[in-house]
Amino acid sequence: MRQGMESEPYIVNGQNMPSGLEGELIEVKPGLRLVVVNCHPRDDLRIEFETGEVPLEFSFYLAGRASYAISHGQGENKFQSRPGLNTVAAFPHSRGTMEIPAQAEARMVAVHIERHVLLEYFAGLPRVDVPELGQALDSGVFPYCFRHAAMLPSMSVAAHQILTCPYHGLARKIFYESKTLELMALQFGSLMEGVPVPSAQPPLNQRERMCMEKAREILLANLQSPPSLFQLADNVGLTHTKLNKGFRDLWGTTVFGYLRLQRLEQARQMLDEAELNIAEIAFAAGFSSPSHFAKAFLGQYGVQPGVYRKQYRASRSRFCG
């Protein structure tokens, strides 16, 4: 097993990339950093670290599984990353390890935010009702924080676009900055979901949320042959209008829109990993024709499927040598 001791590595303050971990550290602007990891270690990789004061980190896990064990003043966190996981974290004055098994691909994008950047963006806005952010704005340091949830489809799109950035020079710099701000906006929007806001519509109750989750599970299990909207609503005991509204509230899109995003995400993963041609991928992901798939993929990711595949393979070569 390859081992190493890194002082404040990328998951802590973005100043250095641990040995054996392939990726890039991008200074978007002072106090705001982007971390792009695209790692496929030949041997088991274990990284140990210690932290002092830390920035706030938003992480978006796209592929692979890494195991973390972090000891801190609040106790210990052990968790395993997985594709589709989104975390908000700060682990000040902690010790920990990250492990990636041999031949296991790990891809993720993280945003590191210093306090003065938060102050800049929150200037003139009402008091934020997220405890960790409020404490950081008041005290000047980020307290312990660890939240995790399923990544929104829009987060996944932005993170993948960062990972396969096709630009160079000034265009690359502007692209990274715009996508970092997009991820921040999506993350803060998600964090503040529970903050009360005036609304003409009552919020979802617990039963309705459970119905939404059940409907989502049914869709994910039947991407190729999903039930109709009315059948799905009947299966979970809601009206079709309530189901569509609930999907908009929870995942930012309609039932059909969510199904389409999941099919596109499945197709994108096949473009990354499978040796199928574009037409085979289109049908495997549930699209009626390759042209329909290409149009939908272009609309979602801003690039044709074949071009995306070339960009992804070029990025793999850049990261892995």
mmCIF file of C-alpha atoms in Angstrom:
data_model
loop_
_atom_site.group_PDB
_atom_site.id
_atom_site.type_symbol
_atom_site.label_atom_id
_atom_site.label_comp_id
_atom_site.label_asym_id
_atom_site.label_seq_id
_atom_site.Cartn_x
_atom_site.Cartn_y
_atom_site.Cartn_z
ATOM 1 C CA MET A 1 0.000 0.000 0.000
ATOM 2 C CA ARG A 2 1.295 3.433 -0.916
ATOM 3 C CA GLN A 3 1.258 5.759 2.076
ATOM 4 C CA GLY A 4 2.106 9.378 2.696
ATOM 5 C CA MET A 5 1.726 12.134 5.245
ATOM 6 C CA GLU A 6 0.434 15.377 3.787
ATOM 7 C CA SER A 7 0.072 18.568 5.822
ATOM 8 C CA GLU A 8 -3.312 20.120 5.071
ATOM 9 C CA PRO A 9 -4.030 18.423 1.715
ATOM 10 C CA TYR A 10 -6.631 19.246 -0.899
ATOM 11 C CA ILE A 11 -9.681 18.255 1.138
ATOM 12 C CA VAL A 12 -8.533 20.738 3.781
ATOM 13 C CA ASN A 13 -7.283 23.959 2.276
ATOM 14 C CA GLY A 14 -6.598 23.519 -1.410
ATOM 15 C CA GLN A 15 -2.955 24.598 -1.171
ATOM 16 C CA ASN A 16 -1.344 21.350 -2.322
ATOM 17 C CA MET A 17 -2.302 18.060 -3.949
ATOM 18 C CA PRO A 18 -1.194 14.929 -2.048
ATOM 19 C CA SER A 19 1.306 12.631 -3.711
ATOM 20 C CA GLY A 20 -0.385 9.999 -5.878
ATOM 21 C CA LEU A 21 -3.655 11.920 -6.189
ATOM 22 C CA GLU A 22 -4.081 13.116 -9.768
ATOM 23 C CA GLY A 23 -5.909 16.371 -10.327
ATOM 24 C CA GLU A 24 -5.723 20.142 -10.506
ATOM 25 C CA LEU A 25 -5.930 23.003 -8.004
ATOM 26 C CA ILE A 26 -7.354 26.134 -9.591
ATOM 27 C CA GLU A 27 -7.261 29.557 -7.929
ATOM 28 C CA VAL A 28 -10.507 31.106 -9.157
ATOM 29 C CA LYS A 29 -9.766 34.259 -7.187
ATOM 30 C CA PRO A 30 -8.179 34.986 -3.788
ATOM 31 C CA GLY A 31 -10.024 32.885 -1.204
ATOM 32 C CA LEU A 32 -11.984 30.854 -3.750
ATOM 33 C CA ARG A 33 -10.450 27.648 -5.088
ATOM 34 C CA LEU A 34 -11.568 24.832 -7.317
ATOM 35 C CA VAL A 35 -10.288 21.275 -6.861
ATOM 36 C CA VAL A 36 -10.632 18.765 -9.694
ATOM 37 C CA VAL A 37 -9.695 15.150 -8.915
ATOM 38 C CA ASN A 38 -9.488 12.499 -11.631
ATOM 39 C CA CYS A 39 -7.650 9.602 -10.039
ATOM 40 C CA HIS A 40 -7.147 5.956 -11.013
ATOM 41 C CA PRO A 41 -4.336 4.677 -8.750
ATOM 42 C CA ARG A 42 -2.402 1.567 -9.717
ATOM 43 C CA ASP A 43 -1.845 0.724 -6.027
ATOM 44 C CA ASP A 44 -3.942 1.213 -2.900
ATOM 45 C CA LEU A 45 -3.725 4.900 -2.023
ATOM 46 C CA ARG A 46 -3.798 6.089 1.595
ATOM 47 C CA ILE A 47 -3.374 9.747 2.533
ATOM 48 C CA GLU A 48 -3.089 10.998 6.120
ATOM 49 C CA PHE A 49 -3.664 14.631 7.033
ATOM 50 C CA GLU A 50 -3.949 17.167 9.818
ATOM 51 C CA THR A 51 -5.853 20.456 9.697
ATOM 52 C CA GLY A 52 -5.783 23.814 11.395
ATOM 53 C CA GLU A 53 -8.357 26.439 10.472
ATOM 54 C CA VAL A 54 -10.109 25.489 7.265
ATOM 55 C CA PRO A 55 -12.286 26.906 4.490
ATOM 56 C CA LEU A 56 -15.807 25.719 3.801
ATOM 57 C CA GLU A 57 -15.839 22.902 1.245
ATOM 58 C CA PHE A 58 -18.591 21.917 -1.174
ATOM 59 C CA SER A 59 -17.819 18.506 -2.727
ATOM 60 C CA PHE A 60 -19.485 16.831 -5.693
ATOM 61 C CA TYR A 61 -18.599 13.149 -6.174
ATOM 62 C CA LEU A 62 -18.930 11.909 -9.746
ATOM 63 C CA ALA A 63 -17.356 8.439 -9.839
ATOM 64 C CA GLY A 64 -15.670 5.861 -7.627
ATOM 65 C CA ARG A 65 -15.605 5.323 -3.888
ATOM 66 C CA ALA A 66 -13.105 6.756 -1.409
ATOM 67 C CA SER A 67 -13.206 6.014 2.330
ATOM 68 C CA TYR A 68 -12.699 8.792 4.886
ATOM 69 C CA ALA A 69 -12.080 8.639 8.640
ATOM 70 C CA ILE A 70 -11.750 12.029 10.367
ATOM 71 C CA SER A 71 -11.269 12.656 14.124
ATOM 72 C CA HIS A 72 -12.141 16.116 15.433
ATOM 73 C CA GLY A 73 -13.452 17.991 18.449
ATOM 74 C CA GLN A 74 -17.004 16.775 17.839
ATOM 75 C CA GLY A 75 -15.987 13.097 17.665
ATOM 76 C CA GLU A 76 -15.279 11.108 14.490
ATOM 77 C CA ASN A 77 -16.750 10.931 11.017
ATOM 78 C CA LYS A 78 -16.418 7.848 8.859
ATOM 79 C CA PHE A 79 -18.013 7.899 5.457
ATOM 80 C CA GLN A 80 -17.560 6.599 1.944
ATOM 81 C CA SER A 81 -17.973 8.765 -1.103
ATOM 82 C CA ARG A 82 -20.166 7.470 -3.914
ATOM 83 C CA PRO A 83 -21.291 8.762 -7.289
ATOM 84 C CA GLY A 84 -24.025 11.341 -6.830
ATOM 85 C CA LEU A 85 -23.026 12.341 -3.275
ATOM 86 C CA ASN A 86 -22.871 16.030 -2.342
ATOM 87 C CA THR A 87 -21.227 17.162 0.916
ATOM 88 C CA VAL A 88 -20.813 20.438 2.750
ATOM 89 C CA ALA A 89 -17.931 20.162 5.197
ATOM 90 C CA ALA A 90 -15.424 21.907 7.438
ATOM 91 C CA PHE A 91 -13.149 19.875 9.727
ATOM 92 C CA PRO A 92 -11.007 22.335 11.714
ATOM 93 C CA HIS A 93 -8.175 21.044 13.962
ATOM 94 C CA SER A 94 -8.695 17.437 12.873
ATOM 95 C CA ARG A 95 -6.730 14.359 11.876
ATOM 96 C CA GLY A 96 -7.838 11.898 9.264
ATOM 97 C CA THR A 97 -7.214 9.499 6.410
ATOM 98 C CA MET A 98 -8.519 9.087 2.897
ATOM 99 C CA GLU A 99 -8.206 5.707 1.147
ATOM 100 C CA ILE A 100 -8.810 4.791 -2.484
ATOM 101 C CA PRO A 101 -8.402 1.123 -3.469
ATOM 102 C CA ALA A 102 -6.155 0.124 -6.364
ATOM 103 C CA GLN A 103 -7.692 0.397 -9.834
ATOM 104 C CA ALA A 104 -10.724 2.262 -8.462
ATOM 105 C CA GLU A 105 -11.434 5.434 -10.380
ATOM 106 C CA ALA A 106 -12.213 8.487 -8.229
ATOM 107 C CA ARG A 107 -13.616 11.636 -9.801
ATOM 108 C CA MET A 108 -14.842 14.640 -7.876
ATOM 109 C CA VAL A 109 -15.014 18.419 -7.953
ATOM 110 C CA ALA A 110 -14.790 20.578 -4.825
ATOM 111 C CA VAL A 111 -15.132 24.293 -4.123
ATOM 112 C CA HIS A 112 -13.167 25.833 -1.213
ATOM 113 C CA ILE A 113 -14.465 29.126 0.160
ATOM 114 C CA GLU A 114 -12.662 31.382 2.637
ATOM 115 C CA ARG A 115 -14.636 33.518 5.082
ATOM 116 C CA HIS A 116 -13.828 36.844 3.402
ATOM 117 C CA VAL A 117 -15.381 35.540 0.166
ATOM 118 C CA LEU A 118 -18.585 34.708 2.042
ATOM 119 C CA LEU A 119 -18.596 38.186 3.554
ATOM 120 C CA GLU A 120 -18.287 39.646 0.073
ATOM 121 C CA TYR A 121 -21.256 37.690 -1.292
ATOM 122 C CA PHE A 122 -23.453 38.125 1.791
ATOM 123 C CA ALA A 123 -22.832 41.890 2.039
ATOM 124 C CA GLY A 124 -26.149 43.716 2.305
ATOM 125 C CA LEU A 125 -28.219 40.530 2.488
ATOM 126 C CA PRO A 126 -30.446 39.474 5.413
ATOM 127 C CA ARG A 127 -28.955 37.366 8.186
ATOM 128 C CA VAL A 128 -28.371 33.838 6.860
ATOM 129 C CA ASP A 129 -30.289 31.124 8.717
ATOM 130 C CA VAL A 130 -27.693 28.349 8.272
ATOM 131 C CA PRO A 131 -25.938 27.964 11.671
ATOM 132 C CA GLU A 132 -22.436 27.100 10.402
ATOM 133 C CA LEU A 133 -22.409 30.004 7.962
ATOM 134 C CA GLY A 134 -23.700 32.417 10.586
ATOM 135 C CA GLN A 135 -20.993 31.360 13.051
ATOM 136 C CA ALA A 136 -18.281 31.758 10.427
ATOM 137 C CA LEU A 137 -19.474 35.228 9.453
ATOM 138 C CA ASP A 138 -19.562 36.279 13.125
ATOM 139 C CA SER A 139 -16.437 34.613 14.519
ATOM 140 C CA GLY A 140 -14.144 34.655 11.501
ATOM 141 C CA VAL A 141 -13.524 30.894 11.443
ATOM 142 C CA PHE A 142 -15.545 27.964 10.166
ATOM 143 C CA PRO A 143 -16.820 25.634 12.903
ATOM 144 C CA TYR A 144 -17.156 21.875 12.468
ATOM 145 C CA CYS A 145 -19.674 21.128 9.742
ATOM 146 C CA PHE A 146 -20.672 17.979 7.855
ATOM 147 C CA ARG A 147 -23.823 17.689 5.782
ATOM 148 C CA HIS A 148 -24.460 15.228 2.984
ATOM 149 C CA ALA A 149 -27.244 14.716 0.465
ATOM 150 C CA ALA A 150 -27.931 13.450 -3.023
ATOM 151 C CA MET A 151 -26.476 15.720 -5.680
ATOM 152 C CA LEU A 152 -28.991 17.705 -7.707
ATOM 153 C CA PRO A 153 -28.911 16.873 -11.435
ATOM 154 C CA SER A 154 -27.897 20.488 -12.142
ATOM 155 C CA MET A 155 -24.906 20.093 -9.786
ATOM 156 C CA SER A 156 -23.847 16.939 -11.616
ATOM 157 C CA VAL A 157 -24.010 18.712 -14.972
ATOM 158 C CA ALA A 158 -21.873 21.658 -13.816
ATOM 159 C CA ALA A 159 -19.325 19.390 -12.120
ATOM 160 C CA HIS A 160 -18.942 17.201 -15.202
ATOM 161 C CA GLN A 161 -18.530 20.270 -17.389
ATOM 162 C CA ILE A 162 -15.666 21.399 -15.141
ATOM 163 C CA LEU A 163 -14.053 17.980 -15.349
ATOM 164 C CA THR A 164 -14.102 17.987 -19.153
ATOM 165 C CA CYS A 165 -13.384 21.685 -19.785
ATOM 166 C CA PRO A 166 -12.358 21.999 -23.472
ATOM 167 C CA TYR A 167 -11.003 25.575 -23.285
ATOM 168 C CA HIS A 168 -7.544 27.060 -22.843
ATOM 169 C CA GLY A 169 -6.070 30.354 -21.707
ATOM 170 C CA LEU A 170 -8.483 33.179 -20.907
ATOM 171 C CA ALA A 171 -11.554 31.185 -21.981
ATOM 172 C CA ARG A 172 -10.563 28.407 -19.555
ATOM 173 C CA LYS A 173 -10.145 30.871 -16.674
ATOM 174 C CA ILE A 174 -13.552 32.470 -17.316
ATOM 175 C CA PHE A 175 -15.191 29.055 -17.746
ATOM 176 C CA TYR A 176 -13.852 27.789 -14.403
ATOM 177 C CA GLU A 177 -14.953 30.963 -12.619
ATOM 178 C CA SER A 178 -18.471 30.844 -14.064
ATOM 179 C CA LYS A 179 -18.938 27.144 -13.236
ATOM 180 C CA THR A 180 -17.573 27.611 -9.705
ATOM 181 C CA LEU A 181 -20.102 30.378 -9.088
ATOM 182 C CA GLU A 182 -22.834 28.176 -10.579
ATOM 183 C CA LEU A 183 -21.996 25.368 -8.143
ATOM 184 C CA MET A 184 -21.963 27.845 -5.262
ATOM 185 C CA ALA A 185 -25.383 29.174 -6.254
ATOM 186 C CA LEU A 186 -26.815 25.660 -6.486
ATOM 187 C CA GLN A 187 -25.260 24.667 -3.157
ATOM 188 C CA PHE A 188 -26.434 27.739 -1.261
ATOM 189 C CA GLY A 189 -29.892 27.317 -2.782
ATOM 190 C CA SER A 190 -29.940 23.727 -1.535
ATOM 191 C CA LEU A 191 -28.634 24.677 1.929
ATOM 192 C CA MET A 192 -31.313 27.296 2.379
ATOM 193 C CA GLU A 193 -34.183 25.086 1.212
ATOM 194 C CA GLY A 194 -35.363 24.735 4.806
ATOM 195 C CA VAL A 195 -35.293 28.474 5.507
ATOM 196 C CA PRO A 196 -38.883 29.780 5.714
ATOM 197 C CA VAL A 197 -39.857 32.006 2.777
ATOM 198 C CA PRO A 198 -43.210 33.562 1.918
ATOM 199 C CA SER A 199 -45.150 31.229 -0.338
ATOM 200 C CA ALA A 200 -48.678 30.933 -1.626
ATOM 201 C CA GLN A 201 -48.319 27.144 -1.623
ATOM 202 C CA PRO A 202 -48.051 25.054 1.569
ATOM 203 C CA PRO A 203 -44.800 23.030 1.911
ATOM 204 C CA LEU A 204 -44.756 19.271 1.400
ATOM 205 C CA ASN A 205 -45.623 17.258 4.478
ATOM 206 C CA GLN A 206 -43.779 14.115 5.569
ATOM 207 C CA ARG A 207 -46.156 11.714 3.817
ATOM 208 C CA GLU A 208 -45.909 13.654 0.560
ATOM 209 C CA ARG A 209 -42.103 13.669 0.749
ATOM 210 C CA MET A 210 -42.143 9.900 1.245
ATOM 211 C CA CYS A 211 -44.391 9.574 -1.807
ATOM 212 C CA MET A 212 -41.964 11.697 -3.845
ATOM 213 C CA GLU A 213 -39.041 9.509 -2.816
ATOM 214 C CA LYS A 214 -41.001 6.382 -3.694
ATOM 215 C CA ALA A 215 -41.888 7.840 -7.106
ATOM 216 C CA ARG A 216 -38.241 8.732 -7.718
ATOM 217 C CA GLU A 217 -37.161 5.179 -6.839
ATOM 218 C CA ILE A 218 -39.712 3.751 -9.272
ATOM 219 C CA LEU A 219 -38.395 5.995 -12.054
ATOM 220 C CA LEU A 220 -34.771 5.080 -11.363
ATOM 221 C CA ALA A 221 -35.618 1.376 -11.443
ATOM 222 C CA ASN A 222 -37.458 1.724 -14.780
ATOM 223 C CA LEU A 223 -35.508 4.255 -16.835
ATOM 224 C CA GLN A 224 -35.973 2.307 -20.083
ATOM 225 C CA SER A 225 -39.702 1.608 -19.617
ATOM 226 C CA PRO A 226 -41.078 4.056 -17.046
ATOM 227 C CA PRO A 227 -44.747 4.274 -16.073
ATOM 228 C CA SER A 228 -46.789 7.183 -17.373
ATOM 229 C CA LEU A 229 -47.198 10.239 -15.170
ATOM 230 C CA PHE A 230 -50.740 9.162 -14.243
ATOM 231 C CA GLN A 231 -49.648 5.583 -13.495
ATOM 232 C CA LEU A 232 -46.771 6.817 -11.343
ATOM 233 C CA ALA A 233 -49.014 9.211 -9.450
ATOM 234 C CA ASP A 234 -51.550 6.440 -8.855
ATOM 235 C CA ASN A 235 -48.783 4.081 -7.647
ATOM 236 C CA VAL A 236 -47.701 6.500 -4.924
ATOM 237 C CA GLY A 237 -51.157 7.803 -3.997
ATOM 238 C CA LEU A 238 -50.941 11.383 -5.307
ATOM 239 C CA THR A 239 -52.540 13.382 -8.080
ATOM 240 C CA HIS A 240 -50.367 13.953 -11.141
ATOM 241 C CA THR A 241 -50.339 17.719 -10.526
ATOM 242 C CA LYS A 242 -49.204 17.224 -6.913
ATOM 243 C CA LEU A 243 -46.524 14.803 -8.063
ATOM 244 C CA ASN A 244 -45.158 17.210 -10.665
ATOM 245 C CA LYS A 245 -45.181 20.085 -8.176
ATOM 246 C CA GLY A 246 -43.404 17.957 -5.582
ATOM 247 C CA PHE A 247 -40.689 17.040 -8.069
ATOM 248 C CA ARG A 248 -40.232 20.721 -8.887
ATOM 249 C CA ASP A 249 -39.950 21.583 -5.189
ATOM 250 C CA LEU A 250 -37.482 18.810 -4.363
ATOM 251 C CA TRP A 251 -35.448 18.375 -7.551
ATOM 252 C CA GLY A 252 -36.104 21.520 -9.544
ATOM 253 C CA THR A 253 -37.838 19.874 -12.507
ATOM 254 C CA THR A 254 -40.962 17.947 -13.507
ATOM 255 C CA VAL A 255 -41.269 14.166 -13.376
ATOM 256 C CA PHE A 256 -40.557 13.964 -17.113
ATOM 257 C CA GLY A 257 -37.663 16.409 -16.760
ATOM 258 C CA TYR A 258 -36.154 14.320 -13.958
ATOM 259 C CA LEU A 259 -36.507 11.128 -16.014
ATOM 260 C CA ARG A 260 -34.790 12.821 -18.957
ATOM 261 C CA LEU A 261 -31.919 14.041 -16.782
ATOM 262 C CA GLN A 262 -31.370 10.567 -15.340
ATOM 263 C CA ARG A 263 -31.351 9.002 -18.799
ATOM 264 C CA LEU A 264 -28.822 11.577 -19.955
ATOM 265 C CA GLU A 265 -26.665 10.939 -16.907
ATOM 266 C CA GLN A 266 -26.745 7.194 -17.565
ATOM 267 C CA ALA A 267 -25.782 7.844 -21.185
ATOM 268 C CA ARG A 268 -22.971 10.176 -20.136
ATOM 269 C CA GLN A 269 -21.551 7.457 -17.878
ATOM 270 C CA MET A 270 -21.685 4.995 -20.761
ATOM 271 C CA LEU A 271 -19.834 7.484 -22.959
ATOM 272 C CA ASP A 272 -17.146 7.576 -20.265
ATOM 273 C CA GLU A 273 -16.846 3.875 -19.616
ATOM 274 C CA ALA A 274 -18.468 1.719 -22.296
ATOM 275 C CA GLU A 275 -17.128 0.804 -25.727
ATOM 276 C CA LEU A 276 -20.572 1.143 -27.289
ATOM 277 C CA ASN A 277 -21.172 3.458 -30.227
ATOM 278 C CA ILE A 278 -23.431 6.506 -29.937
ATOM 279 C CA ALA A 279 -26.514 4.769 -31.367
ATOM 280 C CA GLU A 280 -26.138 1.804 -29.005
ATOM 281 C CA ILE A 281 -25.819 4.166 -26.036
ATOM 282 C CA ALA A 282 -28.876 6.141 -27.143
ATOM 283 C CA PHE A 283 -31.102 3.056 -27.196
ATOM 284 C CA ALA A 284 -29.571 1.596 -24.008
ATOM 285 C CA ALA A 285 -30.412 4.809 -22.138
ATOM 286 C CA GLY A 286 -34.031 4.726 -23.306
ATOM 287 C CA PHE A 287 -34.032 7.307 -26.117
ATOM 288 C CA SER A 288 -36.202 6.670 -29.155
ATOM 289 C CA SER A 289 -33.468 7.513 -31.676
ATOM 290 C CA PRO A 290 -29.807 8.573 -31.842
ATOM 291 C CA SER A 291 -30.832 11.990 -33.214
ATOM 292 C CA HIS A 292 -33.228 12.563 -30.296
ATOM 293 C CA PHE A 293 -30.471 11.552 -27.891
ATOM 294 C CA ALA A 294 -27.889 13.823 -29.548
ATOM 295 C CA LYS A 295 -30.254 16.803 -29.424
ATOM 296 C CA ALA A 296 -31.109 16.195 -25.752
ATOM 297 C CA PHE A 297 -27.441 15.686 -24.816
ATOM 298 C CA LEU A 298 -26.437 18.901 -26.596
ATOM 299 C CA GLY A 299 -29.187 20.819 -24.845
ATOM 300 C CA GLN A 300 -28.171 19.524 -21.410
ATOM 301 C CA TYR A 301 -24.363 19.459 -21.606
ATOM 302 C CA GLY A 302 -23.710 21.997 -24.350
ATOM 303 C CA VAL A 303 -21.795 19.532 -26.518
ATOM 304 C CA GLN A 304 -22.523 16.661 -28.905
ATOM 305 C CA PRO A 305 -22.076 13.143 -27.432
ATOM 306 C CA GLY A 306 -19.166 12.264 -29.719
ATOM 307 C CA VAL A 307 -17.362 15.510 -28.911
ATOM 308 C CA TYR A 308 -17.971 14.960 -25.197
ATOM 309 C CA ARG A 309 -16.398 11.485 -25.421
ATOM 310 C CA LYS A 310 -13.290 12.927 -27.137
ATOM 311 C CA GLN A 311 -13.005 15.692 -24.519
ATOM 312 C CA TYR A 312 -13.373 13.227 -21.673
ATOM 313 C CA ARG A 313 -10.686 10.929 -23.051
ATOM 314 C CA ALA A 314 -8.390 13.908 -23.609
ATOM 315 C CA SER A 315 -8.946 15.008 -19.994
ATOM 316 C CA ARG A 316 -8.107 11.500 -18.772
ATOM 317 C CA SER A 317 -4.846 11.658 -20.702
ATOM 318 C CA ARG A 318 -4.094 15.084 -19.220
ATOM 319 C CA PHE A 319 -4.668 13.940 -15.639
ATOM 320 C CA CYS A 320 -3.148 10.477 -15.862
ATOM 321 C CA GLY A 321 -0.294 11.091 -18.322
#
